[in-house]
């Protein structure tokens, strides 16, 4: 997204699909450890490694990342349409893939916790990111229909909160 190519890349939480694991990838010039130089208590756990391998294979074979891009665009487009209806309350919609936020106007009486509570009553689980940002982080396998349903519920939640 930003044109940055890191020398070192770390991954953890999502890598194991709920099973604890972490990984570090680095460029060749970082390859200074010899076998036995570095140890860890749980390094190389076969169960965690098998889970991580399955996650990686699933991401590739089931086109998960393509779904993330398509559903992320759908979500942002829908949230921007909702924001256009409430310009006195919503200042910005932003995000990449399926990690998105809707920022509320600083001078609006509407707060993220109020929207989150109203959305839960409509059947959608959201999370506040501070008092003025509502965070949208659906699962990577979310469907087009589920995004539509969530957008309708969010719009209803905002309408009853203003």
PDB file of C-alpha atoms in Angstrom:
ATOM      1  CA  UNK A   1       0.000   0.000   0.000  1.00  0.00           C
ATOM      2  CA  UNK A   2       2.763   2.439   0.826  1.00  0.00           C
ATOM      3  CA  UNK A   3       5.564   1.241  -1.423  1.00  0.00           C
ATOM      4  CA  UNK A   4       7.677   0.221   1.564  1.00  0.00           C
ATOM      5  CA  UNK A   5       9.653  -3.010   1.415  1.00  0.00           C
ATOM      6  CA  UNK A   6      10.662  -3.975   4.958  1.00  0.00           C
ATOM      7  CA  UNK A   7      13.938  -5.635   5.885  1.00  0.00           C
ATOM      8  CA  UNK A   8      12.145  -7.495   8.675  1.00  0.00           C
ATOM      9  CA  UNK A   9       8.494  -8.550   8.801  1.00  0.00           C
ATOM     10  CA  UNK A  10       6.731  -9.993  11.843  1.00  0.00           C
ATOM     11  CA  UNK A  11       3.456 -11.869  12.027  1.00  0.00           C
ATOM     12  CA  UNK A  12       1.631 -13.411  14.945  1.00  0.00           C
ATOM     13  CA  UNK A  13      -2.028 -13.243  15.938  1.00  0.00           C
ATOM     14  CA  UNK A  14      -3.668 -13.999  12.571  1.00  0.00           C
ATOM     15  CA  UNK A  15      -1.012 -16.470  11.478  1.00  0.00           C
ATOM     16  CA  UNK A  16      -2.301 -19.306  13.649  1.00  0.00           C
ATOM     17  CA  UNK A  17      -6.047 -18.859  13.177  1.00  0.00           C
ATOM     18  CA  UNK A  18      -6.498 -18.640  16.946  1.00  0.00           C
ATOM     19  CA  UNK A  19      -3.569 -20.867  17.894  1.00  0.00           C
ATOM     20  CA  UNK A  20      -0.675 -18.893  19.470  1.00  0.00           C
ATOM     21  CA  UNK A  21       2.280 -18.544  17.107  1.00  0.00           C
ATOM     22  CA  UNK A  22       4.653 -15.846  15.911  1.00  0.00           C
ATOM     23  CA  UNK A  23       7.061 -15.548  13.029  1.00  0.00           C
ATOM     24  CA  UNK A  24       9.769 -13.219  11.798  1.00  0.00           C
ATOM     25  CA  UNK A  25      10.864 -13.048   8.174  1.00  0.00           C
ATOM     26  CA  UNK A  26      13.953 -11.126   7.164  1.00  0.00           C
ATOM     27  CA  UNK A  27      16.147 -10.407   4.196  1.00  0.00           C
ATOM     28  CA  UNK A  28      19.288 -12.455   3.619  1.00  0.00           C
ATOM     29  CA  UNK A  29      21.624  -9.834   5.133  1.00  0.00           C
ATOM     30  CA  UNK A  30      19.860 -10.338   8.483  1.00  0.00           C
ATOM     31  CA  UNK A  31      20.710 -14.045   8.456  1.00  0.00           C
ATOM     32  CA  UNK A  32      23.362 -14.030  11.193  1.00  0.00           C
ATOM     33  CA  UNK A  33      22.125 -16.718  13.604  1.00  0.00           C
ATOM     34  CA  UNK A  34      23.716 -20.157  13.575  1.00  0.00           C
ATOM     35  CA  UNK A  35      21.814 -23.221  14.833  1.00  0.00           C
ATOM     36  CA  UNK A  36      21.818 -23.028  18.622  1.00  0.00           C
ATOM     37  CA  UNK A  37      22.425 -19.248  18.821  1.00  0.00           C
ATOM     38  CA  UNK A  38      18.815 -18.543  19.659  1.00  0.00           C
ATOM     39  CA  UNK A  39      16.364 -20.589  21.680  1.00  0.00           C
ATOM     40  CA  UNK A  40      12.735 -20.257  22.652  1.00  0.00           C
ATOM     41  CA  UNK A  41      10.509 -22.115  25.046  1.00  0.00           C
ATOM     42  CA  UNK A  42       7.798 -22.945  22.525  1.00  0.00           C
ATOM     43  CA  UNK A  43       9.653 -22.484  19.227  1.00  0.00           C
ATOM     44  CA  UNK A  44       8.781 -24.981  16.520  1.00  0.00           C
ATOM     45  CA  UNK A  45       5.673 -26.331  18.271  1.00  0.00           C
ATOM     46  CA  UNK A  46       4.355 -28.864  15.702  1.00  0.00           C
ATOM     47  CA  UNK A  47       0.685 -28.162  16.449  1.00  0.00           C
ATOM     48  CA  UNK A  48       1.073 -24.379  16.121  1.00  0.00           C
ATOM     49  CA  UNK A  49       3.184 -24.749  12.970  1.00  0.00           C
ATOM     50  CA  UNK A  50       0.590 -27.055  11.389  1.00  0.00           C
ATOM     51  CA  UNK A  51      -2.146 -24.527  12.206  1.00  0.00           C
ATOM     52  CA  UNK A  52      -0.121 -21.691  10.659  1.00  0.00           C
ATOM     53  CA  UNK A  53       0.606 -23.726   7.542  1.00  0.00           C
ATOM     54  CA  UNK A  54      -3.110 -24.488   7.185  1.00  0.00           C
ATOM     55  CA  UNK A  55      -3.957 -20.786   7.542  1.00  0.00           C
ATOM     56  CA  UNK A  56      -1.431 -19.873   4.829  1.00  0.00           C
ATOM     57  CA  UNK A  57      -2.688 -22.612   2.498  1.00  0.00           C
ATOM     58  CA  UNK A  58      -6.311 -21.531   3.054  1.00  0.00           C
ATOM     59  CA  UNK A  59      -5.478 -17.893   2.318  1.00  0.00           C
ATOM     60  CA  UNK A  60      -3.963 -18.957  -1.007  1.00  0.00           C
ATOM     61  CA  UNK A  61      -6.347 -21.683  -2.180  1.00  0.00           C
ATOM     62  CA  UNK A  62      -9.647 -20.061  -1.222  1.00  0.00           C
ATOM     63  CA  UNK A  63      -8.873 -16.575  -2.597  1.00  0.00           C
ATOM     64  CA  UNK A  64      -9.388 -15.028   0.823  1.00  0.00           C
ATOM     65  CA  UNK A  65      -7.346 -11.909   0.085  1.00  0.00           C
ATOM     66  CA  UNK A  66      -9.392 -11.157  -3.042  1.00  0.00           C
ATOM     67  CA  UNK A  67     -12.512 -11.347  -0.876  1.00  0.00           C
ATOM     68  CA  UNK A  68     -10.895  -9.007   1.657  1.00  0.00           C
ATOM     69  CA  UNK A  69     -10.265  -6.389  -1.037  1.00  0.00           C
ATOM     70  CA  UNK A  70     -13.753  -6.682  -2.559  1.00  0.00           C
ATOM     71  CA  UNK A  71     -15.622  -6.673   0.754  1.00  0.00           C
ATOM     72  CA  UNK A  72     -13.431  -3.853   2.083  1.00  0.00           C
ATOM     73  CA  UNK A  73     -14.333  -1.700  -0.924  1.00  0.00           C
ATOM     74  CA  UNK A  74     -17.998  -2.607  -0.475  1.00  0.00           C
ATOM     75  CA  UNK A  75     -17.856  -1.694   3.210  1.00  0.00           C
ATOM     76  CA  UNK A  76     -16.103   1.652   2.656  1.00  0.00           C
ATOM     77  CA  UNK A  77     -18.458   2.588  -0.194  1.00  0.00           C
ATOM     78  CA  UNK A  78     -21.457   1.821   2.014  1.00  0.00           C
ATOM     79  CA  UNK A  79     -20.046   3.675   5.012  1.00  0.00           C
ATOM     80  CA  UNK A  80     -19.265   6.710   2.841  1.00  0.00           C
ATOM     81  CA  UNK A  81     -22.872   6.700   1.616  1.00  0.00           C
ATOM     82  CA  UNK A  82     -24.061   6.640   5.236  1.00  0.00           C
ATOM     83  CA  UNK A  83     -21.588   9.412   6.129  1.00  0.00           C
ATOM     84  CA  UNK A  84     -22.980  11.573   3.312  1.00  0.00           C
ATOM     85  CA  UNK A  85     -26.410  11.364   4.973  1.00  0.00           C
ATOM     86  CA  UNK A  86     -25.002  12.540   8.320  1.00  0.00           C
ATOM     87  CA  UNK A  87     -22.384  15.217   7.496  1.00  0.00           C
ATOM     88  CA  UNK A  88     -22.959  16.948  10.843  1.00  0.00           C
ATOM     89  CA  UNK A  89     -22.033  13.769  12.697  1.00  0.00           C
ATOM     90  CA  UNK A  90     -19.564  11.800  10.529  1.00  0.00           C
ATOM     91  CA  UNK A  91     -16.339  13.371   9.334  1.00  0.00           C
ATOM     92  CA  UNK A  92     -14.423  10.518   7.682  1.00  0.00           C
ATOM     93  CA  UNK A  93     -14.448   6.877   6.619  1.00  0.00           C
ATOM     94  CA  UNK A  94     -11.020   5.288   6.238  1.00  0.00           C
ATOM     95  CA  UNK A  95      -9.347   1.920   6.053  1.00  0.00           C
ATOM     96  CA  UNK A  96      -7.505  -0.783   4.142  1.00  0.00           C
ATOM     97  CA  UNK A  97      -8.981  -4.157   3.348  1.00  0.00           C
ATOM     98  CA  UNK A  98     -11.303  -5.136   6.175  1.00  0.00           C
ATOM     99  CA  UNK A  99      -9.830  -2.867   8.863  1.00  0.00           C
ATOM    100  CA  UNK A 100     -11.893   0.310   8.723  1.00  0.00           C
ATOM    101  CA  UNK A 101     -12.932   3.244  10.852  1.00  0.00           C
ATOM    102  CA  UNK A 102     -15.699   5.812  10.789  1.00  0.00           C
ATOM    103  CA  UNK A 103     -14.711   9.036  12.533  1.00  0.00           C
ATOM    104  CA  UNK A 104     -17.363  11.200  14.141  1.00  0.00           C
ATOM    105  CA  UNK A 105     -17.340  14.988  14.170  1.00  0.00           C
ATOM    106  CA  UNK A 106     -15.604  16.334  17.266  1.00  0.00           C
ATOM    107  CA  UNK A 107     -18.486  18.727  17.971  1.00  0.00           C
ATOM    108  CA  UNK A 108     -21.212  16.099  17.486  1.00  0.00           C
ATOM    109  CA  UNK A 109     -22.987  14.754  20.554  1.00  0.00           C
ATOM    110  CA  UNK A 110     -22.824  11.333  18.894  1.00  0.00           C
ATOM    111  CA  UNK A 111     -20.089   9.062  20.283  1.00  0.00           C
ATOM    112  CA  UNK A 112     -18.607   5.772  19.168  1.00  0.00           C
ATOM    113  CA  UNK A 113     -19.852   3.868  22.259  1.00  0.00           C
ATOM    114  CA  UNK A 114     -23.418   5.068  21.560  1.00  0.00           C
ATOM    115  CA  UNK A 115     -23.247   3.798  17.960  1.00  0.00           C
ATOM    116  CA  UNK A 116     -21.634   0.531  19.057  1.00  0.00           C
ATOM    117  CA  UNK A 117     -24.406  -0.104  21.604  1.00  0.00           C
ATOM    118  CA  UNK A 118     -27.132   0.705  19.068  1.00  0.00           C
ATOM    119  CA  UNK A 119     -25.457  -1.517  16.447  1.00  0.00           C
ATOM    120  CA  UNK A 120     -25.322  -4.427  18.891  1.00  0.00           C
ATOM    121  CA  UNK A 121     -29.070  -4.003  19.389  1.00  0.00           C
ATOM    122  CA  UNK A 122     -29.359  -4.313  15.584  1.00  0.00           C
ATOM    123  CA  UNK A 123     -27.283  -7.510  15.574  1.00  0.00           C
ATOM    124  CA  UNK A 124     -23.880  -6.130  14.517  1.00  0.00           C
ATOM    125  CA  UNK A 125     -20.812  -6.281  16.748  1.00  0.00           C
ATOM    126  CA  UNK A 126     -18.610  -3.194  16.415  1.00  0.00           C
ATOM    127  CA  UNK A 127     -15.843  -1.790  18.593  1.00  0.00           C
ATOM    128  CA  UNK A 128     -15.141   1.824  19.563  1.00  0.00           C
ATOM    129  CA  UNK A 129     -11.613   3.078  18.948  1.00  0.00           C
ATOM    130  CA  UNK A 130     -11.768   5.972  21.369  1.00  0.00           C
ATOM    131  CA  UNK A 131     -14.771   8.238  21.847  1.00  0.00           C
ATOM    132  CA  UNK A 132     -15.099   9.372  18.229  1.00  0.00           C
ATOM    133  CA  UNK A 133     -14.118   6.430  15.997  1.00  0.00           C
ATOM    134  CA  UNK A 134     -16.178   3.326  15.291  1.00  0.00           C
ATOM    135  CA  UNK A 135     -14.016   0.409  14.188  1.00  0.00           C
ATOM    136  CA  UNK A 136     -15.241  -2.124  11.619  1.00  0.00           C
ATOM    137  CA  UNK A 137     -13.199  -5.342  11.490  1.00  0.00           C
ATOM    138  CA  UNK A 138     -15.298  -8.160  10.011  1.00  0.00           C
ATOM    139  CA  UNK A 139     -13.815 -11.627   9.459  1.00  0.00           C
ATOM    140  CA  UNK A 140     -11.828 -12.243   6.284  1.00  0.00           C
ATOM    141  CA  UNK A 141     -14.536 -14.620   5.025  1.00  0.00           C
ATOM    142  CA  UNK A 142     -17.405 -12.119   5.353  1.00  0.00           C
ATOM    143  CA  UNK A 143     -19.845 -12.292   2.439  1.00  0.00           C
ATOM    144  CA  UNK A 144     -21.344  -9.581   0.259  1.00  0.00           C
ATOM    145  CA  UNK A 145     -24.761 -10.249   1.826  1.00  0.00           C
ATOM    146  CA  UNK A 146     -23.340  -9.945   5.351  1.00  0.00           C
ATOM    147  CA  UNK A 147     -21.741  -6.579   4.524  1.00  0.00           C
ATOM    148  CA  UNK A 148     -25.086  -5.360   3.137  1.00  0.00           C
ATOM    149  CA  UNK A 149     -26.842  -6.553   6.294  1.00  0.00           C
ATOM    150  CA  UNK A 150     -24.243  -4.882   8.526  1.00  0.00           C
ATOM    151  CA  UNK A 151     -24.467  -1.584   6.626  1.00  0.00           C
ATOM    152  CA  UNK A 152     -28.258  -1.558   6.969  1.00  0.00           C
ATOM    153  CA  UNK A 153     -27.940  -2.236  10.700  1.00  0.00           C
ATOM    154  CA  UNK A 154     -25.305   0.490  11.150  1.00  0.00           C
ATOM    155  CA  UNK A 155     -27.434   3.019   9.298  1.00  0.00           C
ATOM    156  CA  UNK A 156     -30.401   2.102  11.499  1.00  0.00           C
ATOM    157  CA  UNK A 157     -28.224   2.382  14.620  1.00  0.00           C
ATOM    158  CA  UNK A 158     -27.023   5.855  13.626  1.00  0.00           C
ATOM    159  CA  UNK A 159     -30.528   7.013  12.708  1.00  0.00           C
ATOM    160  CA  UNK A 160     -31.909   6.057  16.108  1.00  0.00           C
ATOM    161  CA  UNK A 161     -28.902   7.597  17.901  1.00  0.00           C
ATOM    162  CA  UNK A 162     -29.050  11.110  16.419  1.00  0.00           C
TER     163      UNK A 162
END
